[in-house]
Every structure is written in C-alpha cells, then in structure tokens.
PDB file of C-alpha atoms in Angstrom:
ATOM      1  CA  UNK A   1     -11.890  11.706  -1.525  1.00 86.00           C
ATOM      2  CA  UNK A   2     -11.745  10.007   1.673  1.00 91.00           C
ATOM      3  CA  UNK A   3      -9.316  11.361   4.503  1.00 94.00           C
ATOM      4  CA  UNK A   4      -6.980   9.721   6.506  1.00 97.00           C
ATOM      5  CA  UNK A   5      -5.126  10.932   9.194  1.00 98.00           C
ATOM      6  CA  UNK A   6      -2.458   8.777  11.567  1.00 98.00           C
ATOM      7  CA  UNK A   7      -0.892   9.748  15.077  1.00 98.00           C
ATOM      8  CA  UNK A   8       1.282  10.362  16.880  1.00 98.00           C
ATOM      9  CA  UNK A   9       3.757  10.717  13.228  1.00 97.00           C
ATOM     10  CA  UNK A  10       6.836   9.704  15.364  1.00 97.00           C
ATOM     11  CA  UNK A  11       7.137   7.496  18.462  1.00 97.00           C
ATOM     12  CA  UNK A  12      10.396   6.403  20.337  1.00 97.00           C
ATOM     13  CA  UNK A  13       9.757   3.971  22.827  1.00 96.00           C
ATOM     14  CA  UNK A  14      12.158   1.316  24.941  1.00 97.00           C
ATOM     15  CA  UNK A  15      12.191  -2.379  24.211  1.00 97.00           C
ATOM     16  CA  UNK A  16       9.439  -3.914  26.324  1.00 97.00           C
ATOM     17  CA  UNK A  17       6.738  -0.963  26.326  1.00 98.00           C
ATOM     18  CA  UNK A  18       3.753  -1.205  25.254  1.00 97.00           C
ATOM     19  CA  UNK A  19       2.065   1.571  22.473  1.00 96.00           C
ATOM     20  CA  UNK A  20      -1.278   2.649  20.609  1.00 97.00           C
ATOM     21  CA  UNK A  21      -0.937   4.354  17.383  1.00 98.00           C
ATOM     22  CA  UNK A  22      -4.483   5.673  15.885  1.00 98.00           C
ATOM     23  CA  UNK A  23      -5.588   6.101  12.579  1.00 98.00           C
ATOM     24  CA  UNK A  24      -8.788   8.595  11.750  1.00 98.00           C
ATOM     25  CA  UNK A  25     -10.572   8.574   8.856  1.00 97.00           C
ATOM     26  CA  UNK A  26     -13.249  10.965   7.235  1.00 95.00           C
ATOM     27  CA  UNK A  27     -16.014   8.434   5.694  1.00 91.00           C
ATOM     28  CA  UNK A  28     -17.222   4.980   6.082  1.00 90.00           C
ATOM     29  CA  UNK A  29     -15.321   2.462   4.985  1.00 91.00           C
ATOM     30  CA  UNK A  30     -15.432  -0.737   3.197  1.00 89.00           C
ATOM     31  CA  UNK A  31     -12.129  -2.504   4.039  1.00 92.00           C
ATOM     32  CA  UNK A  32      -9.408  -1.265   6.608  1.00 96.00           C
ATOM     33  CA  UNK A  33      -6.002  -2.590   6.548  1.00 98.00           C
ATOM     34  CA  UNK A  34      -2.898  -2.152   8.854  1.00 98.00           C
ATOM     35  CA  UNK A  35       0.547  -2.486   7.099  1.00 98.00           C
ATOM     36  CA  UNK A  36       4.435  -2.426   8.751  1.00 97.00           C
ATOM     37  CA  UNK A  37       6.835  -1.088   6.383  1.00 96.00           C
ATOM     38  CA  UNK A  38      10.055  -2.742   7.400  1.00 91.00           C
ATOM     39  CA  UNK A  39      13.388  -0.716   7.018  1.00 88.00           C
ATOM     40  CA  UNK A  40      13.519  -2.608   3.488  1.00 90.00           C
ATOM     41  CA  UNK A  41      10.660  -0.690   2.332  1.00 92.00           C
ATOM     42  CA  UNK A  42       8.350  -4.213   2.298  1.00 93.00           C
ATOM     43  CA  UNK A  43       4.554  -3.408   3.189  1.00 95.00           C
ATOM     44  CA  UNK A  44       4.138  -6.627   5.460  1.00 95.00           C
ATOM     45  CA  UNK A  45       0.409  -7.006   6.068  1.00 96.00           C
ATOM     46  CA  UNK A  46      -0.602  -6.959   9.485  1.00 97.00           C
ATOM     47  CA  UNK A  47      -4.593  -6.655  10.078  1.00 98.00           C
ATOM     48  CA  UNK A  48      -7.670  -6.932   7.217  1.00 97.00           C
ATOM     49  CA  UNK A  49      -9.955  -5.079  10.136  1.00 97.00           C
ATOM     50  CA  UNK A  50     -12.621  -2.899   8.706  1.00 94.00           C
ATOM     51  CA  UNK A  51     -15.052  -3.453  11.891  1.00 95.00           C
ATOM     52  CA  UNK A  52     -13.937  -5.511  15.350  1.00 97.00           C
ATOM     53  CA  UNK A  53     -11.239  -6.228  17.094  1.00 98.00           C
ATOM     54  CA  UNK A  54      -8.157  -8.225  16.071  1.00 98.00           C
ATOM     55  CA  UNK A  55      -5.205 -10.130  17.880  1.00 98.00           C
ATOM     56  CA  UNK A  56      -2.134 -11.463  16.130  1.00 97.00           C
ATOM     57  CA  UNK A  57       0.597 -12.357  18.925  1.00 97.00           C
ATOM     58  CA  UNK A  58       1.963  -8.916  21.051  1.00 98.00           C
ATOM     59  CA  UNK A  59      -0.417  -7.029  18.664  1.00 98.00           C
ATOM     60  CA  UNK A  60      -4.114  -6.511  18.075  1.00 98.00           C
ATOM     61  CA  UNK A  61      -6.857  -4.239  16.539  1.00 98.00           C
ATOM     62  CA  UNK A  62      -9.757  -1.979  16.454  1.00 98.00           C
ATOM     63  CA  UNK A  63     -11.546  -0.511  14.149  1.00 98.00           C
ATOM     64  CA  UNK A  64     -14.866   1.421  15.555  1.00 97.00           C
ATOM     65  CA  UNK A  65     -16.396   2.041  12.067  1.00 94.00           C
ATOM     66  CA  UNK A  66     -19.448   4.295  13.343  1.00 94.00           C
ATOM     67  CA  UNK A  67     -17.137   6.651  14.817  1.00 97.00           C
ATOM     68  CA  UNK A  68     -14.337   6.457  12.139  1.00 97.00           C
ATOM     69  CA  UNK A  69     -11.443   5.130  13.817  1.00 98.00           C
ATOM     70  CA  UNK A  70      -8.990   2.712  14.254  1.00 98.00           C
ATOM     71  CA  UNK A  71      -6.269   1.689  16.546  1.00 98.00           C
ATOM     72  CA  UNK A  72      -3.504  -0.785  16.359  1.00 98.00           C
ATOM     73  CA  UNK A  73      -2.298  -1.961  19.651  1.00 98.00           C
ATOM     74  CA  UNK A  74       1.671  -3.474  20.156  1.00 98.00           C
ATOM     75  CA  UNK A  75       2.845  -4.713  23.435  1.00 97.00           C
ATOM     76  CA  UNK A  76       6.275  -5.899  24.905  1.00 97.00           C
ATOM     77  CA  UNK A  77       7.851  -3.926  21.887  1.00 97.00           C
ATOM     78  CA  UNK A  78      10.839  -5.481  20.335  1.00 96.00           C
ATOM     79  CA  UNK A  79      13.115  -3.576  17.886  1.00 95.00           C
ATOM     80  CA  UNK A  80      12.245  -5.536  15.433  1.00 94.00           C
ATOM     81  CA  UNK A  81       8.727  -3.567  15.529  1.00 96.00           C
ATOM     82  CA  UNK A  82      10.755  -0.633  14.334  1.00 95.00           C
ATOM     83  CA  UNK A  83       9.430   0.766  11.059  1.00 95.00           C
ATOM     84  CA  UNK A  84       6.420   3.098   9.821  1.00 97.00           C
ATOM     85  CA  UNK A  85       3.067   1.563  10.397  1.00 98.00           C
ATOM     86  CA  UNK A  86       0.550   2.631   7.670  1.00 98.00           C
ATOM     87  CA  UNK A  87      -3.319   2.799   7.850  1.00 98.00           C
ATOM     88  CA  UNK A  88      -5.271   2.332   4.497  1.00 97.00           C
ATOM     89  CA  UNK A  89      -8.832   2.215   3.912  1.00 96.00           C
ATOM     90  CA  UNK A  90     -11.451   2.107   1.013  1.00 93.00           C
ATOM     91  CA  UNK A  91     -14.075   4.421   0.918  1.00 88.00           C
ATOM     92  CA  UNK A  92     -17.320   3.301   1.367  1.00 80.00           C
ATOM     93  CA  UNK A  93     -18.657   4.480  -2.543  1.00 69.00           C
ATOM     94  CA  UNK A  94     -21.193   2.869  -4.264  1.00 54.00           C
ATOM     95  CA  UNK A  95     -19.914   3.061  -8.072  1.00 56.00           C
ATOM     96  CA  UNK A  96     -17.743  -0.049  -9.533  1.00 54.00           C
ATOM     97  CA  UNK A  97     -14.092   0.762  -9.165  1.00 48.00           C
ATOM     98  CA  UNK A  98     -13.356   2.842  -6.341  1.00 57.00           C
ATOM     99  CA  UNK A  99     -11.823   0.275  -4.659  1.00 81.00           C
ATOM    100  CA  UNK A 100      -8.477   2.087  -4.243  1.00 92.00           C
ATOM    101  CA  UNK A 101      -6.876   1.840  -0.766  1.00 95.00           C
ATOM    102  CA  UNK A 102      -5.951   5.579   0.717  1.00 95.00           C
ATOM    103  CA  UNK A 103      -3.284   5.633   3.027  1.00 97.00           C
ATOM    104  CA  UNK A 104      -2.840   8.055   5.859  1.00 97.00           C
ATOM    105  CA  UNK A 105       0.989   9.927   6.616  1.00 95.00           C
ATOM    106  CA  UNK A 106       2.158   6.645   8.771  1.00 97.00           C
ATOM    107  CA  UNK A 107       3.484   6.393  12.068  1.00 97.00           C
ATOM    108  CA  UNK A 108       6.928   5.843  12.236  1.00 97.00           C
ATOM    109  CA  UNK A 109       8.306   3.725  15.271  1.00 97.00           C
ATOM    110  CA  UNK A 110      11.661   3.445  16.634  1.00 96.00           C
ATOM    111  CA  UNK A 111      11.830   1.205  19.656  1.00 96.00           C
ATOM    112  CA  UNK A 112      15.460   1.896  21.807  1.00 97.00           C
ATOM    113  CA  UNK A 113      16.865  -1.363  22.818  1.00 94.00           C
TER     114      UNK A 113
ATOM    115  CA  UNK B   1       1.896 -18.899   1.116  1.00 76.00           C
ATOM    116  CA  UNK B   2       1.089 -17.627  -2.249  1.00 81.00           C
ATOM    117  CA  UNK B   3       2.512 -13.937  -2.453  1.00 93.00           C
ATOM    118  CA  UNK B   4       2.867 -11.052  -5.171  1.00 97.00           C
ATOM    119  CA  UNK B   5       5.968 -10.792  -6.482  1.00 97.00           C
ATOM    120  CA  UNK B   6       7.625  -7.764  -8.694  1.00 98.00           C
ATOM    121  CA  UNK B   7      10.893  -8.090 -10.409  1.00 97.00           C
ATOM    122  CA  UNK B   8      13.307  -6.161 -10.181  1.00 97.00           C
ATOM    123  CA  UNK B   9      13.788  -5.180  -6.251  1.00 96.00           C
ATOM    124  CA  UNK B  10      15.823  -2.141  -7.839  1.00 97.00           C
ATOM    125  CA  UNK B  11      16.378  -0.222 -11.265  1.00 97.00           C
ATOM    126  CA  UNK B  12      18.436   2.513 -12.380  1.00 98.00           C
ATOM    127  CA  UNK B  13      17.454   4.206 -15.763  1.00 98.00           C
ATOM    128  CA  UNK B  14      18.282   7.316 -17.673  1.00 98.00           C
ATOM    129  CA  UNK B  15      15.891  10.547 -17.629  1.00 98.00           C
ATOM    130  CA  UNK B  16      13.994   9.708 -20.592  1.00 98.00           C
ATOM    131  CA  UNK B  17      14.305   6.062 -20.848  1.00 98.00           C
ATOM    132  CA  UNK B  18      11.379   3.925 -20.715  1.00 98.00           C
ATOM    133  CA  UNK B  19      10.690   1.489 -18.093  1.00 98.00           C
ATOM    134  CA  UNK B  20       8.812  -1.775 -17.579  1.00 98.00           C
ATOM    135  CA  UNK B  21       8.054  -2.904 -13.715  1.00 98.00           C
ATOM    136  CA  UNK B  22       6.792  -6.561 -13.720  1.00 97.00           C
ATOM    137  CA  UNK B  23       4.145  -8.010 -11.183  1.00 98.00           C
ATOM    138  CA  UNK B  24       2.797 -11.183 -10.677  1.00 97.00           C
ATOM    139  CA  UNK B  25      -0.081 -11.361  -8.707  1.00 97.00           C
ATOM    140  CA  UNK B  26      -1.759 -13.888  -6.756  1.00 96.00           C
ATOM    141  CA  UNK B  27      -2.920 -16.637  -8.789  1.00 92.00           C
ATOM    142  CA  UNK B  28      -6.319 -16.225  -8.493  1.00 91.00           C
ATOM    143  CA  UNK B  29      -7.180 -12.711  -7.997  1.00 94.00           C
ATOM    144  CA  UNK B  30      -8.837 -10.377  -9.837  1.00 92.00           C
ATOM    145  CA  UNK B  31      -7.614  -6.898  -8.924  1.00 93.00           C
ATOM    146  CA  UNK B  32      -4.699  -5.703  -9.542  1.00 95.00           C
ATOM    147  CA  UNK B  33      -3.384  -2.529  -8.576  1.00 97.00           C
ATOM    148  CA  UNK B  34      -0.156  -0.122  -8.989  1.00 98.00           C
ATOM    149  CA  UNK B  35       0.809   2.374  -6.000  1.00 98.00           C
ATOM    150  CA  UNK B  36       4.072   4.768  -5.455  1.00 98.00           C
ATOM    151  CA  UNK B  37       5.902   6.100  -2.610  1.00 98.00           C
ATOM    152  CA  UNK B  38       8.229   8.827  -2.726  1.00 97.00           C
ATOM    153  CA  UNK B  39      11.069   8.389  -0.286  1.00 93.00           C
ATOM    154  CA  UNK B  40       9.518   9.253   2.721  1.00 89.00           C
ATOM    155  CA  UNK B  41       6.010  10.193   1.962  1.00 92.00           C
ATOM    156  CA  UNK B  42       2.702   8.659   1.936  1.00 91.00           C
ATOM    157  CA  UNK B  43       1.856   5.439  -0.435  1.00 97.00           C
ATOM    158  CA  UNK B  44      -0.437   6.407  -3.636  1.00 97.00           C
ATOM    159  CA  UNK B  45      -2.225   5.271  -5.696  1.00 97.00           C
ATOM    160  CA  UNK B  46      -1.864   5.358  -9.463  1.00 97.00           C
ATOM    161  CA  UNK B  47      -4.256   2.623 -11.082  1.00 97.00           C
ATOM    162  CA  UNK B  48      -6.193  -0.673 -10.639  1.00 94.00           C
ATOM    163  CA  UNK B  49      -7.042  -2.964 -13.343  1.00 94.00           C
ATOM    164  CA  UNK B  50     -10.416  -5.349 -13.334  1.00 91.00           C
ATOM    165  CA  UNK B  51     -11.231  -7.809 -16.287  1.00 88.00           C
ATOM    166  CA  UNK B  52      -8.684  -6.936 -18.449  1.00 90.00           C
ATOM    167  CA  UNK B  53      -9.078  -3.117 -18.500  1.00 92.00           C
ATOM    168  CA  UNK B  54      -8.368   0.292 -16.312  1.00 93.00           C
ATOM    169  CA  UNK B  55     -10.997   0.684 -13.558  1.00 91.00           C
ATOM    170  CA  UNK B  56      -9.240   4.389 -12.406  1.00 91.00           C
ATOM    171  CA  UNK B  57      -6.416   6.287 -12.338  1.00 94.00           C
ATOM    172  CA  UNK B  58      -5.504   9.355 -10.281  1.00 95.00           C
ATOM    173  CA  UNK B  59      -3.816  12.512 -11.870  1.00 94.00           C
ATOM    174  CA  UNK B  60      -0.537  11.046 -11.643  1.00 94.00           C
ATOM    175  CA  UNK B  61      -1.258   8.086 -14.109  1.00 96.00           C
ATOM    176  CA  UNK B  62      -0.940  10.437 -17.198  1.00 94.00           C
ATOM    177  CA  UNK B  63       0.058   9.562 -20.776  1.00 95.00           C
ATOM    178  CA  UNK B  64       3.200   8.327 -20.073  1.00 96.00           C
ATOM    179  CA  UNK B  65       2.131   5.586 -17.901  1.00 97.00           C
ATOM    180  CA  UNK B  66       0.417   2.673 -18.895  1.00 97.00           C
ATOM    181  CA  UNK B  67      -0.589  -1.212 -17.813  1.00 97.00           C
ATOM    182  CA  UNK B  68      -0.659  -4.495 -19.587  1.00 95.00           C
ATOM    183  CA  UNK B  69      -1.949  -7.946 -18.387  1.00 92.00           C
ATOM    184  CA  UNK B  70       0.043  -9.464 -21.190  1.00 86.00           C
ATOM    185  CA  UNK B  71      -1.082 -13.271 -20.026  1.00 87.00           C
ATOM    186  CA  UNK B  72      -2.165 -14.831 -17.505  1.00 78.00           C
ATOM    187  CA  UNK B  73      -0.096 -14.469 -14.963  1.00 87.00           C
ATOM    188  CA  UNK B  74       1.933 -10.565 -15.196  1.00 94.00           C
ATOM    189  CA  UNK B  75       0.762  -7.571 -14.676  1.00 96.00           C
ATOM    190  CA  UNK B  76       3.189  -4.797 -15.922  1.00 97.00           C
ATOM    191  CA  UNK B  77       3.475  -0.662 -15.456  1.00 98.00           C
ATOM    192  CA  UNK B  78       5.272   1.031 -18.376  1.00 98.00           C
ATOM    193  CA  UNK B  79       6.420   4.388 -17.765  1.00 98.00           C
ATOM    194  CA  UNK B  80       7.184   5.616 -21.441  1.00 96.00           C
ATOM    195  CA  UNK B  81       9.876   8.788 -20.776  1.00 95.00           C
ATOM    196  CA  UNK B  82      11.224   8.895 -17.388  1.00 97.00           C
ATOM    197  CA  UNK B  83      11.172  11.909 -15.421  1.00 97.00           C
ATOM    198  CA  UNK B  84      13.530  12.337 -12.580  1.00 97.00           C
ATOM    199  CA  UNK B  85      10.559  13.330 -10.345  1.00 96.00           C
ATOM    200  CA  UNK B  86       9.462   9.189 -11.153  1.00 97.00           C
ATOM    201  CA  UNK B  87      12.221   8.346  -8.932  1.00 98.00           C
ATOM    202  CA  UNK B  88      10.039   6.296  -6.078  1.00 98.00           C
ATOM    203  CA  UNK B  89       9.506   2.768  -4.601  1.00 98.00           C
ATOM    204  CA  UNK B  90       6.673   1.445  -6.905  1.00 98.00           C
ATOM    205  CA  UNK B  91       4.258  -1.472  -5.536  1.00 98.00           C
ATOM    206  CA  UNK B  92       2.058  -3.414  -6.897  1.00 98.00           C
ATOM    207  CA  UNK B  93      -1.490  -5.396  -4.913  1.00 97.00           C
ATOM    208  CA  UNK B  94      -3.674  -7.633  -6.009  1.00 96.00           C
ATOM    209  CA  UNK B  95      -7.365  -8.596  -4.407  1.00 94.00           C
ATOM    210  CA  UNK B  96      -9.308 -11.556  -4.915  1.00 93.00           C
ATOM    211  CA  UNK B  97     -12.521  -9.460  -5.017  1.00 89.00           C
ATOM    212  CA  UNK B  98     -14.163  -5.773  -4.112  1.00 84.00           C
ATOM    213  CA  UNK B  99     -13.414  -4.816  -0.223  1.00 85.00           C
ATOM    214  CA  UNK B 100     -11.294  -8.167   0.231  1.00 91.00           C
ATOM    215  CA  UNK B 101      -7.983  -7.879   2.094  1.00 94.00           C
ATOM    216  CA  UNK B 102      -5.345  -6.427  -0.435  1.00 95.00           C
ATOM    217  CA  UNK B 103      -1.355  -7.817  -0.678  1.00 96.00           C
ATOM    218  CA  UNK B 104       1.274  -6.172  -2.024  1.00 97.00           C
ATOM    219  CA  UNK B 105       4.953  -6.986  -3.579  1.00 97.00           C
ATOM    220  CA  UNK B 106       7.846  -6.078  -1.956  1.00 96.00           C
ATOM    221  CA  UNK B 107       8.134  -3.276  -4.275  1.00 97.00           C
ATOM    222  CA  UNK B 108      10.456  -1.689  -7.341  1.00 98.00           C
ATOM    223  CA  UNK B 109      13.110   0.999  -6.230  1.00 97.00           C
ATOM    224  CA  UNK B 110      13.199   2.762  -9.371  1.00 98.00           C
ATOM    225  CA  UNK B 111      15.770   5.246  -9.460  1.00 98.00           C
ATOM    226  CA  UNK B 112      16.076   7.839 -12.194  1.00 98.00           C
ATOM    227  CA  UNK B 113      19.545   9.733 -13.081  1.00 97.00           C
TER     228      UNK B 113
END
C-alpha cells in the first residue's frame, strides 16, 4: 500500500515563530487531507488539498502531486497550535473501494509560550 | 455546520465484553468509515462501508468486529469479545463521494480492563 512519511516527528517552537512540517508520500494520490489532533484527541480538519496551494488564516498549503509531497505552512504560532498534525492521503488505485485514507506517523507540535 | 457525531466520548468495558460504538454521519453522505488509534501511534484504518455493505477491511477487522447501518441515520462498530489490546481511541468519517474531503467524529475512548 501507499507510504506516508511526516517530518520533523517533534517540533518545539516559541509563540510567534513561524514553521513547515512536510509530509512525503510514495504514490499518486487522489485526495490529501491535513488534520490537527487537539490535546482532546479531536481530528479537526484543516486542508482537503490533493494538488495547489491553500490558505486558511496564519496557515496554508501545498501539495506538489508530481513530486509526491506536501507541506503545511503555520505562522505567528500560538499555543493553541499545539497538538500532532497528521497527513492522510488516498492512493491513487483504480478498483472501487480503496478509498481508505493512510495516515503518516504525525508531527507533534509544542509551541513554548 | 453539519458534523459526525459518535456517542459515547468514553467507555470502559470488561475483557470479553462486547461493545457497540455509535456514529452518525453526515446526513447526506455515502461513505462511511471506521479508523483506530492506539495511544500514541498512527490513525488506521479498519473498514468503510458503501451502499449498505463492506467495501474493505484491513487485517485488523477480523471476526470479532463487525458494522451495521441499522437505519438511516447510524452507523455502528460491534466488537464481539473485547481484547485488552482493543483498548484505543476509535473514529469514525464519512464522505459524500469517492476522493471527496473526509470528516471525522470526535472519537470513542474505549478502554478495556
């Protein structure tokens, strides 16, 4: 099945910087989706970005799908953007229902008010 | 916003005990989909439902798991004899079609003793 690997796997930064966390993956993809997992344990949906660029507020998106990456962007970081950030994607498969989303190991990030 | 919603946040059960985790899904999608997480690992996937039947299952959906759409509107994960090693934060997603942006609950602790 398709791979997906996330860095850096831990990140400590101080309140106000600014950080790029990268997701890899090993195939083409049909969907690509950023989560936050809050301290809760809620997957709070953050991009739907399986090709293009992104911006929500402080944080924004890439996804180069010809050479199988991804990167989330966060700036000004608050501690409230502490948590693991997740990468999923669906394999680009042609048979009906392999629409499973893989997710890589997660970044966690603890931002040091 | 319309959201998935699982019930309970958190349940304790016996080692052998059967379990139901209850979902409702979006109100007009189609997939439907149950993952796990093991306190600090990866999210997996176990099984995703389409039209009223299993579309695939990884190794860990054996016999003692199954799924019911009992009506229109829940979408349930049995887990017939608990194991202590079923101790995880289950979640459950829903799609409105193939490669569209997937949402998931805020997740099931399920804790078994």
């Amino acid at each position: 099945g398709i791979q997906v690997e996330q860095s850096p796997p831990d990140l400590i930064l101080q309140e106000g910087a600014n950080s790029t966390l990268r997701c890899n993956f090993s195939d083409s993809v049909n969907n690509l989706q950023w989560f936050h997992q809050n301290p809760w344990g809620q997957l709070i949906n953050l991009f739907y970005i399986p090709s293009g660029t992104k911006q929500n507020g402080r944080l924004s998106a890439t996804t180069v799908a010809t050479e199988r990456y991804s990167l989330l962007y966060i700036s000004s970081s608050q501690t409230t953007d502490s948590g693991v950030y997740f990468c999923a994607v669906e394999g680009k498969i042609a048979n009906f229902g392999n629409e499973k989303l893989t997710f890589g190991t997660g970044t966690r990030l603890t931002i040091i008010p | 916003e319309p959201e998935v919603t699982q019930t309970p946040s958190h349940q304790v059960t016996q080692m052998g005990q059967e379990v139901i985790l209850r979902c409702v899904p979006i109100s007009n999608h189609l997939y439907f989909y149950w993952y796990r997480q093991i306190l600090g690992q990866k999210v997996e996937f176990l099984v995703s439902f389409y039209n009223n039947e299993i579309s695939e299952k990884s190794e860990i959906f054996d016999d003692q798991f199954s799924v019911e759409r009992p009506d229109g509107s829940n979408f349930t994960l049995k887990i017939r004899s608990t194991k202590l090693e079923d101790s995880a934060m289950y979640f459950c997603a829903s799609r409105a079609g193939r490669s569209t942006e997937a949402f998931f609950g805020q997740g099931t602790r399920l804790t078994v003793v």
